[in-house]
Tab-separated table of N, CA and C in Angstrom:
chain	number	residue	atom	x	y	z
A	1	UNK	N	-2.413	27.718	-3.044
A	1	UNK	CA	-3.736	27.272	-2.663
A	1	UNK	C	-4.608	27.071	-3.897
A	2	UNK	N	-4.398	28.102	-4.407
A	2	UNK	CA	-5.355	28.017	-6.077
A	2	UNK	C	-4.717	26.614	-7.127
A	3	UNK	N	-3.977	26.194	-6.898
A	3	UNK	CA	-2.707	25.134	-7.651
A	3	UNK	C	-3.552	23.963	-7.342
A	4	UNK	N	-3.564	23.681	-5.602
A	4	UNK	CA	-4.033	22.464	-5.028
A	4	UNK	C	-6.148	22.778	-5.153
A	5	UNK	N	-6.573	23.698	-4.866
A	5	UNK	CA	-7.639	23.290	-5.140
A	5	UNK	C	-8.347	23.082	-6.123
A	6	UNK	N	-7.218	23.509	-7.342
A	6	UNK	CA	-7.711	22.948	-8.844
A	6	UNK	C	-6.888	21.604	-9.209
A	7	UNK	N	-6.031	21.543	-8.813
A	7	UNK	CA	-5.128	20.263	-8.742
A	7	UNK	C	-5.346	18.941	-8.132
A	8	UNK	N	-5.445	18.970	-6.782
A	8	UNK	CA	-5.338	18.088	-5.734
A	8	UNK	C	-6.256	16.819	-6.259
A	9	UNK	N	-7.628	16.399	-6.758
A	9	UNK	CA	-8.543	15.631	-7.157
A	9	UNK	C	-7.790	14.480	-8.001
A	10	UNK	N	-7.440	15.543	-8.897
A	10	UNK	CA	-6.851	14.799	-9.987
A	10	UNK	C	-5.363	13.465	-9.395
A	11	UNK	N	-4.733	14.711	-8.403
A	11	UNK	CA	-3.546	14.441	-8.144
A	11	UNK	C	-3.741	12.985	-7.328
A	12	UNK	N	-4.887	12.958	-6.491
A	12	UNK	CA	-4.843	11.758	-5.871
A	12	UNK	C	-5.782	10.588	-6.710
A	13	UNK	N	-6.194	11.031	-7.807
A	13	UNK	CA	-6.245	9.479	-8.651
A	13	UNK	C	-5.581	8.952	-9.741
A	14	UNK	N	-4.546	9.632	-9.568
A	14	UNK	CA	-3.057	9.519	-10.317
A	14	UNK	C	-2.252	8.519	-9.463
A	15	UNK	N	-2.386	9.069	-7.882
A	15	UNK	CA	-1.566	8.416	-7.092
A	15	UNK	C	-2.312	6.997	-6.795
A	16	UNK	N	-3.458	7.408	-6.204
A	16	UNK	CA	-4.269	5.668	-5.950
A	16	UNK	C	-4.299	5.250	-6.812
A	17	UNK	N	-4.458	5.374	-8.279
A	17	UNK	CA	-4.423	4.735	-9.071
A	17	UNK	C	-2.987	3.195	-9.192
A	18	UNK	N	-2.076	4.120	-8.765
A	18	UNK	CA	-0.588	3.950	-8.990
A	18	UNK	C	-0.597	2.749	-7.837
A	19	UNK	N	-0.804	3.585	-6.426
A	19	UNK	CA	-0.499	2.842	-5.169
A	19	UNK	C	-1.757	1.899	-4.637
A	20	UNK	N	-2.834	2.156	-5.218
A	20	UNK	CA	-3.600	1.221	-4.700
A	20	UNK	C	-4.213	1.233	-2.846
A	21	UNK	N	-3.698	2.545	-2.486
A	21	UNK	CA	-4.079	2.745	-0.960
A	21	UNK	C	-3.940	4.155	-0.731
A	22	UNK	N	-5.423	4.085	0.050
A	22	UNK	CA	-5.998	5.637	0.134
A	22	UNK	C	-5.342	6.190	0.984
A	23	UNK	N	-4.622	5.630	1.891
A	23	UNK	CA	-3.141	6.881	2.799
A	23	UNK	C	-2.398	7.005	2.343
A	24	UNK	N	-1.342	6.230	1.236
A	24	UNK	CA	-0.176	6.291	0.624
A	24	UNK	C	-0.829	7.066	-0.456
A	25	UNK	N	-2.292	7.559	-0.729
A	25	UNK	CA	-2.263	8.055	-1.930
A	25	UNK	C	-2.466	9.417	-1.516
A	26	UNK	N	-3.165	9.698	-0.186
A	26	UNK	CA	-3.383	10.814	0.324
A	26	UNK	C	-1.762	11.451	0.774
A	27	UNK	N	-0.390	10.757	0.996
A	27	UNK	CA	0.414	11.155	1.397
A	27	UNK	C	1.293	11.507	0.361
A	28	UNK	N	1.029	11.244	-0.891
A	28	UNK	CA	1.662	11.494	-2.211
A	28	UNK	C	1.498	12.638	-2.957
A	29	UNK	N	0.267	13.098	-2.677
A	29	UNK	CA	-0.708	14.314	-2.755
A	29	UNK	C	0.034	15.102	-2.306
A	30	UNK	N	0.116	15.321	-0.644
A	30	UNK	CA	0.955	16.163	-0.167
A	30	UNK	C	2.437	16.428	-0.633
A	31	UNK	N	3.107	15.201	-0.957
A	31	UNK	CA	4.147	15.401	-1.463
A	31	UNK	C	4.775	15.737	-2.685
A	32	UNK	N	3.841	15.925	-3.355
A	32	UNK	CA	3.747	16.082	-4.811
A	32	UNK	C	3.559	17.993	-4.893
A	33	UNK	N	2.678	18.319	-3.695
A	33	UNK	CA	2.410	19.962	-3.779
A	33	UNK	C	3.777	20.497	-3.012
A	34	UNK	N	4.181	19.603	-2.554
A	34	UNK	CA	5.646	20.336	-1.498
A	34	UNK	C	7.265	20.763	-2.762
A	35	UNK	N	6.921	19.192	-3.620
A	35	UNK	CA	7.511	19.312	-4.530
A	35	UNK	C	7.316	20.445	-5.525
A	36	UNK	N	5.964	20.823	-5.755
A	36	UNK	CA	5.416	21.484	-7.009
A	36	UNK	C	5.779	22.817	-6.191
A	37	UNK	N	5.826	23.330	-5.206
A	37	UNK	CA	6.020	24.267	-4.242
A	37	UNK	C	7.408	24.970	-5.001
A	38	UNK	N	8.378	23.763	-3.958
A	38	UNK	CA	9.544	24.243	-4.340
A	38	UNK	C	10.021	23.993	-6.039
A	39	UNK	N	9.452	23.292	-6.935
A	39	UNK	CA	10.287	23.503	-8.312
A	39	UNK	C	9.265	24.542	-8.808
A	40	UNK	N	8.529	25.197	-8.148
A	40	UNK	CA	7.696	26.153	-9.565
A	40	UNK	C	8.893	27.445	-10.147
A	41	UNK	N	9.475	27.601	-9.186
A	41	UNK	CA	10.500	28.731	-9.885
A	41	UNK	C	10.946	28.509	-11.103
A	42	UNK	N	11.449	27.093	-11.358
A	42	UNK	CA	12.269	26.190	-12.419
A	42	UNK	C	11.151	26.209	-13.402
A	43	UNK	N	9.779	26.028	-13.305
A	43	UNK	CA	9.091	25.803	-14.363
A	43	UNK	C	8.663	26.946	-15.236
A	44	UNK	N	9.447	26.063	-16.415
A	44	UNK	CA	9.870	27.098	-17.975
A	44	UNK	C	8.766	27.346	-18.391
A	45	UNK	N	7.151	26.595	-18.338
A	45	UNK	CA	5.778	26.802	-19.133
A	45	UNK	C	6.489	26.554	-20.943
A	46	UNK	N	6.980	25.036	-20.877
A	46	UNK	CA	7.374	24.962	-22.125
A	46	UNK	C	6.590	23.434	-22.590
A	47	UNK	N	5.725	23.217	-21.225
A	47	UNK	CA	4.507	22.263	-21.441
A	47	UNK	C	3.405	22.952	-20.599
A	48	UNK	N	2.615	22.429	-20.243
A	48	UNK	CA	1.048	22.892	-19.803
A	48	UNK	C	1.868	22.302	-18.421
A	49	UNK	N	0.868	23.535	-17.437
A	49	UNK	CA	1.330	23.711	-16.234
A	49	UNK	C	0.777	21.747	-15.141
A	50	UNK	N	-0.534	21.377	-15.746
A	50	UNK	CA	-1.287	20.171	-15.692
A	50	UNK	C	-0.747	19.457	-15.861
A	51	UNK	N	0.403	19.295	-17.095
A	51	UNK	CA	1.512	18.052	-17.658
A	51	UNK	C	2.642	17.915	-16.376
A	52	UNK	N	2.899	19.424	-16.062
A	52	UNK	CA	4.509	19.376	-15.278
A	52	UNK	C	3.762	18.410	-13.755
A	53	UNK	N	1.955	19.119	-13.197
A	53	UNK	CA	1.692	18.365	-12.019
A	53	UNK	C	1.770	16.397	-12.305
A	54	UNK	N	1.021	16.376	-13.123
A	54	UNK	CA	1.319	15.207	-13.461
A	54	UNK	C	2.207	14.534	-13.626
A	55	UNK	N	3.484	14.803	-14.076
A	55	UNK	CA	4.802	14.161	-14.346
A	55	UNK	C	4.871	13.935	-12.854
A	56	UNK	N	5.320	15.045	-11.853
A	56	UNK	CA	5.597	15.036	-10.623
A	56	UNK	C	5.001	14.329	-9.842
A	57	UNK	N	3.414	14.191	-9.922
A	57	UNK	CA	2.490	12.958	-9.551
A	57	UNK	C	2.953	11.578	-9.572
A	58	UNK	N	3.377	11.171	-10.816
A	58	UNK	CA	3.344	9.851	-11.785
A	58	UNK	C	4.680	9.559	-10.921
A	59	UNK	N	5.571	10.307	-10.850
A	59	UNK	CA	7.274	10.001	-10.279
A	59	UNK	C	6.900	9.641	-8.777
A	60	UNK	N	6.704	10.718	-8.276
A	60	UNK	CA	6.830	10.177	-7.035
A	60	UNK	C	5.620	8.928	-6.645
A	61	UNK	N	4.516	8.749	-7.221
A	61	UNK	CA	3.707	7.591	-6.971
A	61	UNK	C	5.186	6.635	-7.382
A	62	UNK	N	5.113	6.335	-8.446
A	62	UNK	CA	6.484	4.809	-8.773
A	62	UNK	C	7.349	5.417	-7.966
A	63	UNK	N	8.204	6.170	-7.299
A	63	UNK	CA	9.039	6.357	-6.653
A	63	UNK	C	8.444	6.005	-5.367
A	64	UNK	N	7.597	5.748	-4.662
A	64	UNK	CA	6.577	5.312	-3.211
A	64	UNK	C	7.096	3.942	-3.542
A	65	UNK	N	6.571	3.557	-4.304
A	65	UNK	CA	5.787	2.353	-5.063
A	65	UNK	C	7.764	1.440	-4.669
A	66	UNK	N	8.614	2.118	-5.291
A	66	UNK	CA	10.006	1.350	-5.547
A	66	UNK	C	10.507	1.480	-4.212
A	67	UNK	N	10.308	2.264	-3.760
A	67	UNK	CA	10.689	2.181	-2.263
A	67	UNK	C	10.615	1.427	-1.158
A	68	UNK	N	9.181	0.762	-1.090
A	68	UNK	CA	8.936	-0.198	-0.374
A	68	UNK	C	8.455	0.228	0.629
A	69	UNK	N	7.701	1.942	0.411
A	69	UNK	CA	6.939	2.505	1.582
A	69	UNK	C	5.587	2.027	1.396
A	70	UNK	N	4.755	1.006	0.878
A	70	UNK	CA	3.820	0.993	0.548
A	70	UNK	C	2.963	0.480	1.986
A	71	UNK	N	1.999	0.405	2.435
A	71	UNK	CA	0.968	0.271	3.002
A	71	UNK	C	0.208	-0.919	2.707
A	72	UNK	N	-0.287	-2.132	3.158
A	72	UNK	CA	-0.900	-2.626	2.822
A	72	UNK	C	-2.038	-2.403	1.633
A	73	UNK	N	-2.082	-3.038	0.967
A	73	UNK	CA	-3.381	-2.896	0.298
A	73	UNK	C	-4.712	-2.787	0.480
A	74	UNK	N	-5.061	-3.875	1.567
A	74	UNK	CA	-6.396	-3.929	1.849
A	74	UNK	C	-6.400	-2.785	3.065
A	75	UNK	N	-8.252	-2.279	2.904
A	75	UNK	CA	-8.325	-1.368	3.617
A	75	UNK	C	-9.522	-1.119	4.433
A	76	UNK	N	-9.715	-1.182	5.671
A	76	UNK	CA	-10.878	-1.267	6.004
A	76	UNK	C	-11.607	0.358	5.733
A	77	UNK	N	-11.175	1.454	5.975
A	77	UNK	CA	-11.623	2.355	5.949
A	77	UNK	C	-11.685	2.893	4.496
A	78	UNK	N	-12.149	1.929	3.318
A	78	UNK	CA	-12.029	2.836	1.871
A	78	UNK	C	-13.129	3.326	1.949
A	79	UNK	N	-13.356	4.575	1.610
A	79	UNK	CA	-14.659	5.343	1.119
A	79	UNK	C	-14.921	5.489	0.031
A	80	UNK	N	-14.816	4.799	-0.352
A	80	UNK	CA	-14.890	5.063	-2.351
A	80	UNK	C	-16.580	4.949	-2.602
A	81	UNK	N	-17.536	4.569	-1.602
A	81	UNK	CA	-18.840	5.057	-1.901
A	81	UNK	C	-19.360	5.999	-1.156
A	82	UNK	N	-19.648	7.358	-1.892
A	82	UNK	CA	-20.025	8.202	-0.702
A	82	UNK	C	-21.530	7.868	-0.814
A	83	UNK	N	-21.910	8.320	0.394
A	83	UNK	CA	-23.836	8.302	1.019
A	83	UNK	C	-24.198	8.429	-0.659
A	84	UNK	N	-24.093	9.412	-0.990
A	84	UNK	CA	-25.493	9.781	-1.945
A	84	UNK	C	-25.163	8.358	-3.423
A	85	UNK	N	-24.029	7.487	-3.167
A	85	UNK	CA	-24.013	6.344	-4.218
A	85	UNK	C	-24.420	5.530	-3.382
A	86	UNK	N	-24.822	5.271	-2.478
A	86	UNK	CA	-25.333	3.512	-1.700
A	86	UNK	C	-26.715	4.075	-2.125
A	87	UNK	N	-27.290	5.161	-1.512
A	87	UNK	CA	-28.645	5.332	-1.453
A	87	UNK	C	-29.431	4.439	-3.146
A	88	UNK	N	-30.074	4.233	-2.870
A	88	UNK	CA	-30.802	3.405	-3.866
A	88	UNK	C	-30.500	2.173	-4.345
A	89	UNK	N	-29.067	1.897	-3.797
A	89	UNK	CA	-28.559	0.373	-3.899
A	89	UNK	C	-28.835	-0.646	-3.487
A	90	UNK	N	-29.313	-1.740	-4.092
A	90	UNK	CA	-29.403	-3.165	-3.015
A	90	UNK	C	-28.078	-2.806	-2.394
A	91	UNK	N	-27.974	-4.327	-1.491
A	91	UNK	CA	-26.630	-4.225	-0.161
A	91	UNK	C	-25.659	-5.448	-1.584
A	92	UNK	N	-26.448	-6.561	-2.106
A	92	UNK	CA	-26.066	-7.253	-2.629
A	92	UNK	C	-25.215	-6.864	-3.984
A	93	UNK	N	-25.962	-5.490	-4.657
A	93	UNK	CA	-25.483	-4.762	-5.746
A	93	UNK	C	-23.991	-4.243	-5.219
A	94	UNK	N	-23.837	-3.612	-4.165
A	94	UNK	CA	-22.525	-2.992	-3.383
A	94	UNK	C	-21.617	-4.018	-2.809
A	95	UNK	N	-22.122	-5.580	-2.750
A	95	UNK	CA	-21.129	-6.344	-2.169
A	95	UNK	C	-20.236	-6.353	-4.075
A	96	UNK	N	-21.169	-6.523	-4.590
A	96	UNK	CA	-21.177	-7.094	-6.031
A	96	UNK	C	-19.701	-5.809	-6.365
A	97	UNK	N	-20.084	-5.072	-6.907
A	97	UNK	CA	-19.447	-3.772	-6.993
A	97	UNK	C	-18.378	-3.471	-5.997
A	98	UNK	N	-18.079	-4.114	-5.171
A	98	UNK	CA	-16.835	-3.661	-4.223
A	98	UNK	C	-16.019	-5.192	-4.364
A	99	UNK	N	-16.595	-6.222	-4.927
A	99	UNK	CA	-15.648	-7.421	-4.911
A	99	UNK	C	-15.291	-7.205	-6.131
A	100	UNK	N	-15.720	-6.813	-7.159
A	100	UNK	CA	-15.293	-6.042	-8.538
A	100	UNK	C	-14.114	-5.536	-8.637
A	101	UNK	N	-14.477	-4.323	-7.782
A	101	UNK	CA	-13.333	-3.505	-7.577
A	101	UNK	C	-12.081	-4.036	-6.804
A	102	UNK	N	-12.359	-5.336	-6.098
A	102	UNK	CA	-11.061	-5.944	-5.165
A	102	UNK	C	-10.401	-6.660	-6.152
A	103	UNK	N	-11.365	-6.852	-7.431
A	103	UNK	CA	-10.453	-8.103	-7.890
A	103	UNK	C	-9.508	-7.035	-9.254
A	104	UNK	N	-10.237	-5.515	-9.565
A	104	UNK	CA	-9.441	-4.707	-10.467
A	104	UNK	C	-8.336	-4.441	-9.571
A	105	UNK	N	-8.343	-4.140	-8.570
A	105	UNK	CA	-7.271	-3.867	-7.782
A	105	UNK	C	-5.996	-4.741	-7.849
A	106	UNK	N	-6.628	-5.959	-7.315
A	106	UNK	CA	-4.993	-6.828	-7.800
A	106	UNK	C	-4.969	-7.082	-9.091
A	107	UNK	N	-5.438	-6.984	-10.345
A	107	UNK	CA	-5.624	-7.360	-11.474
A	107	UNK	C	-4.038	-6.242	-11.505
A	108	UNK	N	-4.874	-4.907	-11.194
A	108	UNK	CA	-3.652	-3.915	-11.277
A	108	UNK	C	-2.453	-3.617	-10.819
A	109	UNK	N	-2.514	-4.210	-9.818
A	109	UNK	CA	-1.000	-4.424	-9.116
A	109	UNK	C	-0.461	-5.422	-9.716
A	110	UNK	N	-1.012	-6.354	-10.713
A	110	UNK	CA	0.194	-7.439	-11.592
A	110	UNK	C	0.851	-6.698	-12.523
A	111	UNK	N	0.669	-5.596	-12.618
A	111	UNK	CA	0.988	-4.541	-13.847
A	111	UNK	C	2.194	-4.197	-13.867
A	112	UNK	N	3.101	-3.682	-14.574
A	112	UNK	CA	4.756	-3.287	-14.285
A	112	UNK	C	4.093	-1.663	-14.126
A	113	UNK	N	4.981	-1.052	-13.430
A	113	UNK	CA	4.232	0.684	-12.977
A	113	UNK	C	3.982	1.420	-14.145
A	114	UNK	N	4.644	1.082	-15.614
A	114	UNK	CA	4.442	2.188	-16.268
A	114	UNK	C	3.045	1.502	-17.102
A	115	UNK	N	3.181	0.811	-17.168
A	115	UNK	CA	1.757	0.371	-17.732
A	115	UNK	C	0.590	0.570	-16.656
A	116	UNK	N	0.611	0.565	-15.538
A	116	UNK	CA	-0.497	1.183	-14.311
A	116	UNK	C	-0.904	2.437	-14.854
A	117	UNK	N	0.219	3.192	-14.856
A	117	UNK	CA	0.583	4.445	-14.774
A	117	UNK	C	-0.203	5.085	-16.410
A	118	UNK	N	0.024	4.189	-17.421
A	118	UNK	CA	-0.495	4.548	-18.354
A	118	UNK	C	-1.890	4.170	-18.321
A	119	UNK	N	-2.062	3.118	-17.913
A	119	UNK	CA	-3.784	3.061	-18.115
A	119	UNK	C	-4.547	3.719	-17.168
A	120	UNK	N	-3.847	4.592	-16.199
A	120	UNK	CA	-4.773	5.552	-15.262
A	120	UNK	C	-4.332	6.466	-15.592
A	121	UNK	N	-4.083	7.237	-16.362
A	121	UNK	CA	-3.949	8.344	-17.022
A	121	UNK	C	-4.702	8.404	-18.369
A	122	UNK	N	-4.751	7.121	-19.230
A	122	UNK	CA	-6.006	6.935	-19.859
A	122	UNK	C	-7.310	6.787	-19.796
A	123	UNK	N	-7.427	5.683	-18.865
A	123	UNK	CA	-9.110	5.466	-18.728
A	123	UNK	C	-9.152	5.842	-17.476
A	124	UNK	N	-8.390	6.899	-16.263
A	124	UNK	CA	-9.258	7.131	-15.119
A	124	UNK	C	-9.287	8.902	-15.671
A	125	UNK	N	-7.812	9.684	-15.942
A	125	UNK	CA	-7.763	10.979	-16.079
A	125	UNK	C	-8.604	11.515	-17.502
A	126	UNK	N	-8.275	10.536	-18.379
A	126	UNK	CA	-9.238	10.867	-19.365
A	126	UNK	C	-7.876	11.232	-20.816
A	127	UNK	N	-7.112	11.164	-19.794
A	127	UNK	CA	-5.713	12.216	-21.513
A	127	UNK	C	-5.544	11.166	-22.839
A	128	UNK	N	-5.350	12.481	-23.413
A	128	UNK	CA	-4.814	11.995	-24.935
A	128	UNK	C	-3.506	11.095	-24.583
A	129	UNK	N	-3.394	10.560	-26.058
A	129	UNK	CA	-2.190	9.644	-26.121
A	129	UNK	C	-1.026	10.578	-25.723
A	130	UNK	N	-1.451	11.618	-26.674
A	130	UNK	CA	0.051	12.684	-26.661
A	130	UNK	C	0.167	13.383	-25.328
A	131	UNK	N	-1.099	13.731	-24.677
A	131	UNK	CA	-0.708	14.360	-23.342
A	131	UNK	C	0.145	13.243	-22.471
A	132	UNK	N	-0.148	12.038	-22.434
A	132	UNK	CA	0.917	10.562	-21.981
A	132	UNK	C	1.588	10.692	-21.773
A	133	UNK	N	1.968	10.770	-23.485
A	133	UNK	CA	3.545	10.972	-23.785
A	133	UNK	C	4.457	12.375	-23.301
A	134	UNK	N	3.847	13.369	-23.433
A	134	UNK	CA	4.425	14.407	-22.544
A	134	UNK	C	4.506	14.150	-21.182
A	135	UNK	N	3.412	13.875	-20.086
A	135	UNK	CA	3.503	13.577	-19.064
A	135	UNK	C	4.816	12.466	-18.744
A	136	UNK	N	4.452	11.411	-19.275
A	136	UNK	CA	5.643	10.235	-19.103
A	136	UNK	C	7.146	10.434	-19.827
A	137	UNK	N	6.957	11.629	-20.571
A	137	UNK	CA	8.549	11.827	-21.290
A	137	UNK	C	8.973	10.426	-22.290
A	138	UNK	N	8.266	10.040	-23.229
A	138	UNK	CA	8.087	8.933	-24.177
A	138	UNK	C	7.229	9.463	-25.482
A	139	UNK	N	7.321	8.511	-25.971
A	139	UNK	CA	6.669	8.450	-27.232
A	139	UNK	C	5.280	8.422	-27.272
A	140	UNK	N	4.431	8.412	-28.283
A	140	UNK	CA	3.205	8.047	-28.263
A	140	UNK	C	3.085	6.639	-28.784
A	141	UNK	N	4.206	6.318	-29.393
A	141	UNK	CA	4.089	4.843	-29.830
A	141	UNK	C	4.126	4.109	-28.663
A	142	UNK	N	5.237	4.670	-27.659
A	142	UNK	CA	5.394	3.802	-26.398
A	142	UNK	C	4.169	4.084	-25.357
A	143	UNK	N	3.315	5.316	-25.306
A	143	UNK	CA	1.931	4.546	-24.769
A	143	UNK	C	1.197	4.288	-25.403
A	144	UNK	N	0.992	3.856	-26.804
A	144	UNK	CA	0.063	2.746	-27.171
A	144	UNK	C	0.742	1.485	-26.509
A	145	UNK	N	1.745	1.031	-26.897
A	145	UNK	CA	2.474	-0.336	-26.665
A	145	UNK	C	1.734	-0.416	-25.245
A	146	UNK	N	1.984	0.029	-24.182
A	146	UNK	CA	1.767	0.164	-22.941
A	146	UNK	C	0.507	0.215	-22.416
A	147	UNK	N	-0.442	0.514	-23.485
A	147	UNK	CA	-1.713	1.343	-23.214
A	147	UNK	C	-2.351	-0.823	-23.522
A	148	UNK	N	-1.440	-0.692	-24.838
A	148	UNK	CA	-1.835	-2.382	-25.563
A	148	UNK	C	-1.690	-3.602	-24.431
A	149	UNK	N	-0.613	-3.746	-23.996
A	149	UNK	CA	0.084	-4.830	-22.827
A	149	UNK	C	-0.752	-4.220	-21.757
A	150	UNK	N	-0.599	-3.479	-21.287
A	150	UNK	CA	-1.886	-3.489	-19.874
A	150	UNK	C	-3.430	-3.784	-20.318
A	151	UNK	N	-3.811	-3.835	-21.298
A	151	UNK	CA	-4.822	-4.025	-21.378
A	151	UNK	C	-5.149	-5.373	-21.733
A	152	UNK	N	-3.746	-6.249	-22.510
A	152	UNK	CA	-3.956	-7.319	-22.518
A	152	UNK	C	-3.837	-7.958	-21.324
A	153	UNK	N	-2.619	-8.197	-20.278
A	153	UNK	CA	-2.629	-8.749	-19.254
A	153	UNK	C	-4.082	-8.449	-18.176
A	154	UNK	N	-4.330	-7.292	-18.153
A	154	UNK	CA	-5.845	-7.361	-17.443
A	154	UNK	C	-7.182	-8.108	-18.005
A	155	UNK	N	-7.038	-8.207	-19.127
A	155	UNK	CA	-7.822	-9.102	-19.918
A	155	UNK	C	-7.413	-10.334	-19.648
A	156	UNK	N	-6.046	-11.424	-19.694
A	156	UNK	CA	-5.753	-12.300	-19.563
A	156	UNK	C	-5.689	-12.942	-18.008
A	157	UNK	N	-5.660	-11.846	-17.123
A	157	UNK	CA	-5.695	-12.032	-15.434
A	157	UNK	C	-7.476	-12.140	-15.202
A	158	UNK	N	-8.214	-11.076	-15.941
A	158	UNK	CA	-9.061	-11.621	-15.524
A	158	UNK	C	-9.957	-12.503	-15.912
A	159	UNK	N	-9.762	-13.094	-17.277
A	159	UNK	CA	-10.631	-14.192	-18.088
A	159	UNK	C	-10.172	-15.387	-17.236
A	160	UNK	N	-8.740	-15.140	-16.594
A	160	UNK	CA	-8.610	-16.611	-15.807
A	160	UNK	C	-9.378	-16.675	-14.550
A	161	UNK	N	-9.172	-15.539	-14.252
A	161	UNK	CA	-10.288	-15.354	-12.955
A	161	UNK	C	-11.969	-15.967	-13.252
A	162	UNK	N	-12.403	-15.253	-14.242
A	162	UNK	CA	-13.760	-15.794	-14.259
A	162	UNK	C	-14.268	-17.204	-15.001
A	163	UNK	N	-13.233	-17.573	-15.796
A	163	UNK	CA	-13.019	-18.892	-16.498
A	163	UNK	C	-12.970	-20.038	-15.227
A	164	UNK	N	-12.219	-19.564	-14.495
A	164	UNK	CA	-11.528	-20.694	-12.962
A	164	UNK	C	-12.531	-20.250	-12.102
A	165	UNK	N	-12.901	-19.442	-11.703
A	165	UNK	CA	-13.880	-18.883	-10.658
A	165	UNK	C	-12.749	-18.825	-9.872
A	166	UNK	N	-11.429	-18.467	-9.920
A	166	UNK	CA	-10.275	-18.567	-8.590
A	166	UNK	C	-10.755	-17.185	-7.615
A	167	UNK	N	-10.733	-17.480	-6.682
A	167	UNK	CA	-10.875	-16.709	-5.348
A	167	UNK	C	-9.316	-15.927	-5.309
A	168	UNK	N	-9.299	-14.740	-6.142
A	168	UNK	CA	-7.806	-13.816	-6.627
A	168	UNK	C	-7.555	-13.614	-4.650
């Protein structure tokens, strides 16, 4: 219980990050603590206990993801604004800000998973290069490379987007 209520937050914007849908990300969550359940015996503490949740996170999200259990994308029920963020918003500011976010969304699903995977562990979790690389079992050279190419293709997906005005 103490695992998941210091854990769990993190764990599901590892996964949405990954899957892009708030049930497949809420169901990854769970499966990720069932997992962390049964391997804690195995865990040596020969990385940070945060690295081992994360690895286990990161796998089974691309393991959802390769499977072909995924869920639609679009979602009518996202809550990603709670009450106390609309309050003070135009309606026009929140259309603005949620078509934003529709178009990062598929920007991110053009991504190959480990480059997803790396740039939401960078710019959503906040980690070092080297925590990455522990988490992902790689190099730190290989998440720069990764950290580099996702950031170019999201740059290049979306300059065409706003260059074309294409309706993604």
């Amino acid at each position: 219980k103490e695992l998941f209520d210091l854990y769990h937050k993190k764990v599901y914007r590892i996964a949405y990050g990954i899957v892009r849908n708030r049930e497949d990300a809420l169901d990854i969550v769970q499966e990720v603590f069932i997992k962390l359940f049964r391997s804690l015996k195995n865990f040596k503490g020969e990385s940070n206990l945060y690295t081992y949740i994360y690895r286990i996170a990161m796998n089974t999200a691309i393991d959802h993801v390769r499977s072909g259990k995924r869920k639609s994308t679009f979602n009518y029920d996202n809550n990603l604004y709670q009450l106390s963020d609309i309050n003070g918003k135009r309606p026009d500011s929140l259309l603005y800000e949620k078509e934003l976010e529709d178009i990062l969304d598929r920007a991110l699903n053009q991504l190959p998973e480990e480059q997803k995977a790396t740039l939401v562990f960078r710019e959503i979790e906040g980690l070092s290069y080297e925590e990455i690389a522990e988490v992902m079992g790689c190099s730190v050279g290989t998440v720069m490379s990764r950290l580099h190419y996702g950031r170019k293709r999201l740059r290049n997906f979306l300059k065409v987007y706003l260059k074309l005005g294409k309706n993604i």
